[in-house]
Structure formats: structure tokens, C-alpha cells
Amino acid sequence: MPGERPVKRWPLVPTVVVALAVATMVGLGLWQLLDRRPEKLAYIAQLSANPAKLPVAFPRLPDEGLLFRRATGFCLEPTAFRTEGAGRFGFRILAECRTGGAEGPGMLVQLGTTRDPNARVRWPGGEVSGHIAYAPSNRSALGSLFDRDPERLMLVSDRPLAGLASNARPDPSSVPNPHLSYALQWFFFATAAMVIYVLALRRRVR
């Protein structure tokens, strides 16, 4: 009839696409909340028990299950030194070590800390005892999701070497467990997508 507004068809394809996207985001949120977070909590509990265990030899291959475990290693010769940030402790001095001749796997040792960012140290190598920690890495949080290679480990000396100040004591509580925040982010994205689409539909039918 004249004057009647045409009935607009329901946008089926966009609705299906948005519904699938929302379902995917909710699924990812549940995966972070119900799967990844409990796994990480159990992993942190395992690491918290490591400092009380007997010392081991520094591993030839990275084994994240040994984080915070006391360990020993022998540096035949330091091949390079470098400085990394250490938060309130200033800077930490790391030594790349040759450990078994040309065929050896090598070992990274954190010798100690300093307030001087330009500190130059001399250390001939030798026996090192301390705890196992992650080596400094430039790997981003996003990169960690797709890079399945194990992160490099290092030996943090339990006594300062080369005239440096002491290293920080191992703290398993410092291991991040961001999976709850990841889950909340996915739920937020799903909610935002639904709200935006509903508002778009309301504008369309006006």
C-alpha cells in the first residue's frame, strides 16, 4: 500500500558470521579459564617446590620443569659478557660460557648485579652454583603463543662473582599467570561484538 515502509530482510549472512565469531571468542575464554589457568597453577605449584629439592647439574637442554631448582655448572671459559636490566637491583651481568669444548652446549651465567650500566667485569670462569632461571629474552607475549621452542635457561649464581653485588633470590611467585585476564579479555570482546551488532541492527530497521 502507498505510504507503507518496505519490510527489510533479516541479514542472515552477517548474523551467522557474528554468531560464529562470538562463539569462537567465548570458547577461547573458556579454554583460558578452565584449561590453561589450572594447568599454569599446577605448574607454579611444582616450581614452588623446586628450591627445596637437591641440586642437579645444569641441563644440556632446556627443561622448564627445573626452573628455580638449585644447580651447578662449570664454565671452562667466558666467551662474552653483557648487561641486562634488573629492576630495583640495577643491572645484572651475564656471561656466555664454554662448557664442554667446541661440542659443548654452552651455558649462560648471571654473575651478579651492579648499579653501573657501563660496568666492565673480569671473571675467568670456574665452578658455579646457584638456581636455574629463564634467560633474558626479546620474545613477545604474542610470539610466545606461536613459538613452541623452549625458552633458554641460565644459571643464577647464589654468591656474587667478579666483585658484583648479590643476585635476587629465586621467587616462583614471579612466574606470570595471565590466563584469567586473557579469559576476561575474550569475554569482553565477545560482549562488545554482540552489543555493536545489535546496535547496528537497530539502526538498520529504523
Short mmCIF file of C-alpha atoms in Angstrom, two decimals:
data_model
loop_
_atom_site.label_atom_id
_atom_site.label_comp_id
_atom_site.label_asym_id
_atom_site.label_seq_id
_atom_site.Cartn_x
_atom_site.Cartn_y
_atom_site.Cartn_z
CA MET A 1 0.00 0.00 0.00
CA PRO A 2 1.15 3.56 -0.64
CA GLY A 3 2.99 5.07 2.31
CA GLU A 4 3.98 1.72 3.85
CA ARG A 5 7.66 1.20 4.58
CA PRO A 6 9.18 -1.89 2.94
CA VAL A 7 9.99 -4.74 5.29
CA LYS A 8 13.74 -5.19 5.45
CA ARG A 9 15.06 -8.72 5.29
CA TRP A 10 16.97 -10.13 8.23
CA PRO A 11 20.72 -10.05 7.40
CA LEU A 12 21.31 -13.79 7.63
CA VAL A 13 24.93 -14.00 6.49
CA PRO A 14 26.27 -11.20 8.74
CA THR A 15 24.33 -12.65 11.67
CA VAL A 16 25.87 -16.09 11.14
CA VAL A 17 29.35 -14.58 10.83
CA VAL A 18 28.96 -12.57 14.04
CA ALA A 19 27.47 -15.55 15.88
CA LEU A 20 30.40 -17.75 14.86
CA ALA A 21 32.88 -15.06 15.90
CA VAL A 22 31.19 -14.63 19.29
CA ALA A 23 31.07 -18.39 19.84
CA THR A 24 34.78 -18.63 18.99
CA MET A 25 35.69 -15.86 21.42
CA VAL A 26 33.60 -17.40 24.20
CA GLY A 27 35.25 -20.75 23.51
CA LEU A 28 38.71 -19.20 23.74
CA GLY A 29 37.75 -17.53 27.01
CA LEU A 30 36.54 -20.82 28.48
CA TRP A 31 39.72 -22.53 27.28
CA GLN A 32 41.86 -19.97 29.09
CA LEU A 33 39.70 -20.15 32.23
CA LEU A 34 39.05 -23.89 32.52
CA ASP A 35 42.13 -25.39 30.86
CA ARG A 36 45.14 -23.10 30.64
CA ARG A 37 44.71 -21.40 34.04
CA PRO A 38 44.50 -24.65 36.10
CA GLU A 39 47.49 -26.02 34.17
CA LYS A 40 49.52 -22.92 34.99
CA LEU A 41 48.52 -23.02 38.67
CA ALA A 42 49.68 -26.65 38.89
CA TYR A 43 52.91 -25.74 37.11
CA ILE A 44 53.60 -22.87 39.53
CA ALA A 45 52.94 -25.20 42.46
CA GLN A 46 55.54 -27.60 41.03
CA LEU A 47 58.06 -24.79 40.62
CA SER A 48 57.44 -23.59 44.18
CA ALA A 49 58.70 -26.94 45.46
CA ASN A 50 61.88 -26.87 43.33
CA PRO A 51 64.09 -24.68 45.59
CA ALA A 52 63.89 -27.28 48.38
CA LYS A 53 64.99 -30.17 46.14
CA LEU A 54 68.53 -31.50 45.84
CA PRO A 55 70.84 -29.72 43.37
CA VAL A 56 71.19 -31.01 39.82
CA ALA A 57 73.71 -30.45 37.06
CA PHE A 58 72.78 -27.57 34.80
CA PRO A 59 70.81 -29.23 31.96
CA ARG A 60 72.29 -29.58 28.49
CA LEU A 61 68.83 -28.99 27.00
CA PRO A 62 66.21 -26.51 28.28
CA ASP A 63 63.82 -28.09 30.79
CA GLU A 64 61.33 -25.61 32.22
CA GLY A 65 60.40 -28.10 34.92
CA LEU A 66 63.78 -27.31 36.51
CA LEU A 67 63.13 -23.60 36.97
CA PHE A 68 64.18 -22.39 40.47
CA ARG A 69 65.94 -25.71 41.10
CA ARG A 70 69.39 -25.44 42.65
CA ALA A 71 72.06 -26.45 40.15
CA THR A 72 75.78 -26.47 39.47
CA GLY A 73 77.77 -25.95 36.32
CA PHE A 74 81.37 -25.44 35.24
CA CYS A 75 82.35 -22.56 32.99
CA LEU A 76 85.51 -23.53 31.15
CA GLU A 77 85.87 -20.05 29.72
CA PRO A 78 83.62 -16.98 29.45
CA THR A 79 83.34 -16.00 25.80
CA ALA A 80 81.28 -12.81 26.20
CA PHE A 81 79.75 -10.56 28.85
CA ARG A 82 76.61 -8.49 28.58
CA THR A 83 74.43 -6.26 30.75
CA GLU A 84 70.67 -6.63 31.27
CA GLY A 85 68.20 -4.69 33.38
CA ALA A 86 67.47 -5.99 36.88
CA GLY A 87 64.71 -3.66 38.10
CA ARG A 88 65.35 -2.24 41.57
CA PHE A 89 68.67 -4.11 41.67
CA GLY A 90 70.03 -2.01 38.82
CA PHE A 91 71.70 -4.17 36.20
CA ARG A 92 72.76 -7.79 36.02
CA ILE A 93 75.93 -9.03 34.38
CA LEU A 94 75.65 -12.19 32.29
CA ALA A 95 78.47 -14.36 31.00
CA GLU A 96 78.27 -16.67 28.00
CA CYS A 97 80.33 -19.74 28.87
CA ARG A 98 82.04 -22.52 27.01
CA THR A 99 81.26 -25.70 28.91
CA GLY A 100 82.49 -28.75 27.07
CA GLY A 101 84.83 -27.87 24.28
CA ALA A 102 83.56 -27.00 20.82
CA GLU A 103 80.85 -29.65 21.06
CA GLY A 104 79.51 -28.45 24.40
CA PRO A 105 76.07 -26.85 24.66
CA GLY A 106 77.29 -23.68 26.34
CA MET A 107 75.84 -22.08 29.46
CA LEU A 108 74.66 -18.61 30.41
CA VAL A 109 75.60 -17.48 33.93
CA GLN A 110 74.25 -14.49 35.81
CA LEU A 111 77.28 -13.37 37.80
CA GLY A 112 75.71 -10.64 39.93
CA THR A 113 74.23 -7.16 39.85
CA THR A 114 75.55 -3.61 39.70
CA ARG A 115 74.27 -0.03 39.71
CA ASP A 116 76.69 0.90 36.93
CA PRO A 117 75.20 0.34 33.45
CA ASN A 118 78.70 0.58 31.97
CA ALA A 119 80.33 -1.87 34.38
CA ARG A 120 83.20 -3.91 32.96
CA VAL A 121 83.97 -7.16 34.74
CA ARG A 122 86.70 -9.75 34.65
CA TRP A 123 85.92 -13.33 35.55
CA PRO A 124 87.99 -16.34 34.49
CA GLY A 125 85.20 -18.90 34.83
CA GLY A 126 85.09 -21.96 37.05
CA GLU A 127 82.55 -23.79 39.19
CA VAL A 128 79.21 -22.03 39.63
CA SER A 129 76.38 -22.97 41.96
CA GLY A 130 73.03 -21.26 42.05
CA HIS A 131 69.49 -21.69 40.75
CA ILE A 132 68.03 -22.14 37.29
CA ALA A 133 66.07 -19.25 35.80
CA TYR A 134 64.85 -18.02 32.44
CA ALA A 135 67.47 -16.21 30.41
CA PRO A 136 66.54 -12.69 29.24
CA SER A 137 64.52 -12.87 26.05
CA ASN A 138 63.12 -10.47 23.48
CA ARG A 139 60.26 -12.86 22.74
CA SER A 140 56.93 -11.02 22.97
CA ALA A 141 53.83 -12.36 24.70
CA LEU A 142 52.18 -12.78 21.30
CA GLY A 143 55.25 -14.51 19.92
CA SER A 144 55.21 -16.94 22.82
CA LEU A 145 51.75 -18.13 21.74
CA PHE A 146 53.10 -19.33 18.39
CA ASP A 147 56.74 -20.12 19.15
CA ARG A 148 56.80 -23.58 20.70
CA ASP A 149 60.58 -23.69 21.12
CA PRO A 150 61.56 -23.86 24.81
CA GLU A 151 62.96 -20.66 26.25
CA ARG A 152 66.64 -20.56 27.10
CA LEU A 153 67.66 -21.12 30.72
CA MET A 154 70.56 -19.69 32.70
CA LEU A 155 72.34 -20.36 35.99
CA VAL A 156 71.99 -17.54 38.52
CA SER A 157 74.95 -17.65 40.90
CA ASP A 158 73.99 -17.89 44.58
CA ARG A 159 77.03 -15.79 45.52
CA PRO A 160 78.16 -12.70 43.64
CA LEU A 161 81.11 -13.21 41.31
CA ALA A 162 83.59 -10.78 39.74
CA GLY A 163 83.17 -8.23 42.53
CA LEU A 164 79.47 -7.67 41.82
CA ALA A 165 76.53 -7.37 44.22
CA SER A 166 74.27 -10.31 45.06
CA ASN A 167 71.63 -11.62 42.71
CA ALA A 168 67.96 -11.59 43.71
CA ARG A 169 66.76 -14.77 45.39
CA PRO A 170 64.54 -17.11 43.34
CA ASP A 171 60.85 -16.26 43.54
CA PRO A 172 58.42 -18.75 41.94
CA SER A 173 55.58 -16.29 42.58
CA SER A 174 57.13 -14.10 39.88
CA VAL A 175 56.05 -16.60 37.20
CA PRO A 176 53.17 -14.87 35.39
CA ASN A 177 49.74 -16.49 35.24
CA PRO A 178 47.78 -14.17 32.94
CA HIS A 179 45.16 -16.69 31.82
CA LEU A 180 42.34 -15.21 33.93
CA SER A 181 42.91 -11.81 32.34
CA TYR A 182 43.12 -13.46 28.91
CA ALA A 183 39.75 -15.15 29.56
CA LEU A 184 38.15 -11.88 30.65
CA GLN A 185 39.51 -10.17 27.54
CA TRP A 186 37.92 -12.79 25.27
CA PHE A 187 34.59 -12.49 27.11
CA PHE A 188 34.79 -8.70 26.78
CA PHE A 189 35.48 -8.96 23.04
CA ALA A 190 32.50 -11.33 22.63
CA THR A 191 30.21 -8.99 24.56
CA ALA A 192 31.42 -5.96 22.63
CA ALA A 193 30.85 -7.73 19.31
CA MET A 194 27.28 -8.62 20.28
CA VAL A 195 26.46 -5.12 21.51
CA ILE A 196 27.89 -3.47 18.40
CA TYR A 197 26.00 -5.84 16.10
CA VAL A 198 22.69 -5.37 17.94
CA LEU A 199 23.08 -1.59 17.72
CA ALA A 200 23.84 -1.90 14.01
CA LEU A 201 20.69 -3.99 13.51
CA ARG A 202 18.56 -1.44 15.37
CA ARG A 203 19.84 1.34 13.14
CA ARG A 204 19.12 -0.79 10.07
CA VAL A 205 15.48 -1.47 10.91
CA ARG A 206 14.68 2.17 11.68
#
